[in-house]
Structures are given as structure tokens and as C-alpha cells.
């Protein structure tokens, strides 16, 4: 495992890294993986492993944030479909409030995702058993959790 990934893993365990920073590191390893793609290259296996590890570390942090958030606030996940859903669609699972909530200046009605109001989505479908994959929802949830611990 790459030294940078070992450091990221340690920082995730201690909650010293933000979801944005983990996302940027994952994107970096993703770019390295695809920019040098060659199945006959001896370094391809290492690049594949590094990208897989960075992706799993990012998801581990996202799951930590999600589990903390849903313990404190009544919420669920919903999948956002696009009007022309296909393999390349960028739909993802959003954190949706079950009831009206106010977090400082940010106000959400019941059934609104954290990233933007429900009216801005073509269709949201409940998928309660999934983990959120919307990076904006995760950033907002992380921010809300940080502010709630500061005010206590």
C-alpha cells in the first residue's frame, strides 16, 4: 500500500480528515489509474490496488459520517434518477431529511435532500438500505456534525 494511503487510513480512523480531502485523494488515484492504463505495464497492478484502496477508504469515511448523522437526525437515503436513465447516468443516493429541520441558515423541509431542495430533482426514490453517494450531501452532513459538536 502506498505511504499516502497508509496516512489517509490513519487519519480516517482518527477522524482527522474531511470528506472533501478524502474525495480529492480518491480522484487523484483514479486519474493516475486511467492516465497510465496499460494492461502489460508492470505497475498497472499496483495502480489498480492503490485506486481500489483509496476508493474503499473514501467509502469508509462516508459510511462513518452517514452512521453518525442518521443517529442524530431523522434521515434516510433516496436515489435521484435522471429523465434519461442509462449506464452513464450520474444519479446517486442522497441524504434526505424525514422531517423538517433547520441547521443554522440551512433549512430543509421533510423529504428534502441535504444538497438542494426536492423540487430541483426530476425524481427521488427511497432506497433506505443504501449508503449515500452524493458528495455534496456528505459534505453538508459532515459540516452539520462538526457544528453540532462545537455548540455542545
CSV table of C-alpha atoms in Angstrom, one decimal:
chain,number,residue,atom,x,y,z
A,1,UNK,CA,0.0,0.0,0.0
A,2,UNK,CA,1.2,3.5,-0.9
A,3,UNK,CA,2.5,5.6,2.0
A,4,UNK,CA,0.0,8.4,1.3
A,5,UNK,CA,-2.8,5.8,1.6
A,6,UNK,CA,-1.5,4.5,4.9
A,7,UNK,CA,-1.5,8.0,6.2
A,8,UNK,CA,-5.1,8.6,4.9
A,9,UNK,CA,-6.2,5.4,6.6
A,10,UNK,CA,-4.7,6.5,9.9
A,11,UNK,CA,-6.3,9.9,9.6
A,12,UNK,CA,-9.7,8.4,8.8
A,13,UNK,CA,-9.5,6.2,11.9
A,14,UNK,CA,-8.9,9.3,14.0
A,15,UNK,CA,-11.4,11.4,12.1
A,16,UNK,CA,-8.7,14.0,11.2
A,17,UNK,CA,-9.6,14.2,7.5
A,18,UNK,CA,-12.6,15.8,5.8
A,19,UNK,CA,-14.8,14.0,3.2
A,20,UNK,CA,-13.6,16.6,0.7
A,21,UNK,CA,-10.0,15.8,1.3
A,22,UNK,CA,-10.6,12.1,1.0
A,23,UNK,CA,-12.6,12.6,-2.2
A,24,UNK,CA,-9.7,14.6,-3.7
A,25,UNK,CA,-7.2,11.9,-2.8
A,26,UNK,CA,-9.5,9.3,-4.4
A,27,UNK,CA,-9.8,11.4,-7.5
A,28,UNK,CA,-6.0,11.7,-7.7
A,29,UNK,CA,-5.6,7.9,-7.6
A,30,UNK,CA,-8.4,7.5,-10.1
A,31,UNK,CA,-6.6,9.9,-12.6
A,32,UNK,CA,-3.3,8.0,-12.1
A,33,UNK,CA,-5.0,4.7,-12.7
A,34,UNK,CA,-6.6,5.8,-16.0
A,35,UNK,CA,-3.9,8.1,-17.3
A,36,UNK,CA,-1.3,5.3,-17.4
A,37,UNK,CA,-3.6,2.5,-18.4
A,38,UNK,CA,-1.7,-0.4,-20.0
A,39,UNK,CA,-2.6,-4.0,-19.1
A,40,UNK,CA,1.0,-5.1,-19.9
A,41,UNK,CA,2.6,-2.5,-17.7
A,42,UNK,CA,4.2,-4.0,-14.6
A,43,UNK,CA,2.9,-1.0,-12.5
A,44,UNK,CA,-0.7,-1.4,-13.5
A,45,UNK,CA,-1.4,-3.9,-10.8
A,46,UNK,CA,-0.1,-1.5,-8.1
A,47,UNK,CA,-2.1,1.4,-9.6
A,48,UNK,CA,-5.2,-0.7,-9.6
A,49,UNK,CA,-4.7,-1.7,-6.0
A,50,UNK,CA,-4.0,1.9,-4.9
A,51,UNK,CA,-7.1,3.2,-6.6
A,52,UNK,CA,-9.2,0.4,-5.0
A,53,UNK,CA,-7.8,1.1,-1.6
A,54,UNK,CA,-8.4,4.9,-1.9
A,55,UNK,CA,-12.0,4.2,-3.1
A,56,UNK,CA,-12.6,1.9,-0.1
A,57,UNK,CA,-11.1,4.4,2.4
A,58,UNK,CA,-13.3,7.2,0.9
A,59,UNK,CA,-16.4,4.9,1.3
A,60,UNK,CA,-15.3,4.0,4.9
A,61,UNK,CA,-15.3,7.7,5.8
A,62,UNK,CA,-18.6,8.3,4.0
A,63,UNK,CA,-20.2,5.5,6.0
A,64,UNK,CA,-18.8,6.8,9.3
A,65,UNK,CA,-20.3,10.2,8.5
A,66,UNK,CA,-23.6,8.7,7.4
A,67,UNK,CA,-24.0,6.5,10.5
A,68,UNK,CA,-23.2,9.4,12.9
A,69,UNK,CA,-25.7,11.7,11.0
A,70,UNK,CA,-28.6,9.2,11.0
A,71,UNK,CA,-28.1,8.6,14.7
A,72,UNK,CA,-28.6,12.3,15.5
A,73,UNK,CA,-31.1,13.3,12.8
A,74,UNK,CA,-34.1,11.5,11.3
A,75,UNK,CA,-33.0,10.9,7.8
A,76,UNK,CA,-32.9,8.2,5.0
A,77,UNK,CA,-31.3,7.8,1.6
A,78,UNK,CA,-33.1,8.4,-1.7
A,79,UNK,CA,-31.8,7.8,-5.2
A,80,UNK,CA,-32.0,10.6,-7.8
A,81,UNK,CA,-33.0,9.4,-11.2
A,82,UNK,CA,-32.3,11.4,-14.4
A,83,UNK,CA,-35.0,11.8,-17.1
A,84,UNK,CA,-33.0,9.5,-19.4
A,85,UNK,CA,-31.6,6.9,-17.0
A,86,UNK,CA,-28.9,4.7,-18.6
A,87,UNK,CA,-25.5,3.2,-17.8
A,88,UNK,CA,-23.7,6.6,-17.9
A,89,UNK,CA,-26.2,8.5,-15.8
A,90,UNK,CA,-24.8,10.4,-12.9
A,91,UNK,CA,-27.5,9.5,-10.4
A,92,UNK,CA,-26.6,8.9,-6.8
A,93,UNK,CA,-28.0,8.3,-3.4
A,94,UNK,CA,-28.8,11.5,-1.4
A,95,UNK,CA,-29.3,12.0,2.4
A,96,UNK,CA,-32.9,13.0,2.8
A,97,UNK,CA,-34.5,14.5,5.9
A,98,UNK,CA,-37.5,12.6,7.2
A,99,UNK,CA,-38.9,15.7,8.9
A,100,UNK,CA,-38.4,19.5,8.8
A,101,UNK,CA,-35.0,20.5,10.0
A,102,UNK,CA,-33.0,23.7,10.5
A,103,UNK,CA,-29.2,23.8,10.8
A,104,UNK,CA,-28.3,27.5,11.2
A,105,UNK,CA,-29.2,29.2,7.9
A,106,UNK,CA,-29.8,25.9,6.1
A,107,UNK,CA,-33.5,24.8,6.3
A,108,UNK,CA,-34.9,21.7,4.8
A,109,UNK,CA,-38.5,20.6,4.6
A,110,UNK,CA,-39.4,16.9,5.1
A,111,UNK,CA,-38.3,14.8,2.2
A,112,UNK,CA,-35.7,17.3,1.0
A,113,UNK,CA,-32.1,16.2,0.4
A,114,UNK,CA,-29.3,18.0,2.2
A,115,UNK,CA,-27.6,19.2,-1.0
A,116,UNK,CA,-30.6,21.0,-2.5
A,117,UNK,CA,-34.4,21.1,-2.3
A,118,UNK,CA,-36.5,18.3,-3.6
A,119,UNK,CA,-38.1,20.4,-6.4
A,120,UNK,CA,-34.8,20.6,-8.2
A,121,UNK,CA,-34.8,16.8,-8.8
A,122,UNK,CA,-36.6,15.0,-11.6
A,123,UNK,CA,-37.4,12.0,-9.3
A,124,UNK,CA,-36.2,10.7,-5.9
A,125,UNK,CA,-36.9,7.1,-4.9
A,126,UNK,CA,-36.4,5.7,-1.4
A,127,UNK,CA,-33.6,3.3,-1.1
A,128,UNK,CA,-33.3,3.0,2.7
A,129,UNK,CA,-30.8,0.2,2.7
A,130,UNK,CA,-28.1,2.0,0.6
A,131,UNK,CA,-25.4,4.3,1.7
A,132,UNK,CA,-25.3,8.0,0.4
A,133,UNK,CA,-23.0,8.6,-2.5
A,134,UNK,CA,-23.7,12.3,-3.1
A,135,UNK,CA,-20.5,14.1,-2.2
A,136,UNK,CA,-22.4,17.4,-1.5
A,137,UNK,CA,-24.8,15.7,0.9
A,138,UNK,CA,-21.9,14.1,2.7
A,139,UNK,CA,-20.0,17.4,2.9
A,140,UNK,CA,-23.2,19.1,4.4
A,141,UNK,CA,-23.7,16.3,6.8
A,142,UNK,CA,-20.1,16.4,7.9
A,143,UNK,CA,-20.4,20.2,8.4
A,144,UNK,CA,-23.6,19.9,10.4
A,145,UNK,CA,-22.0,17.2,12.6
A,146,UNK,CA,-18.9,19.4,13.2
A,147,UNK,CA,-21.1,22.4,14.1
A,148,UNK,CA,-23.3,20.4,16.4
A,149,UNK,CA,-20.3,19.2,18.4
A,150,UNK,CA,-18.9,22.7,18.7
A,151,UNK,CA,-22.1,24.1,20.2
A,152,UNK,CA,-22.4,21.4,22.9
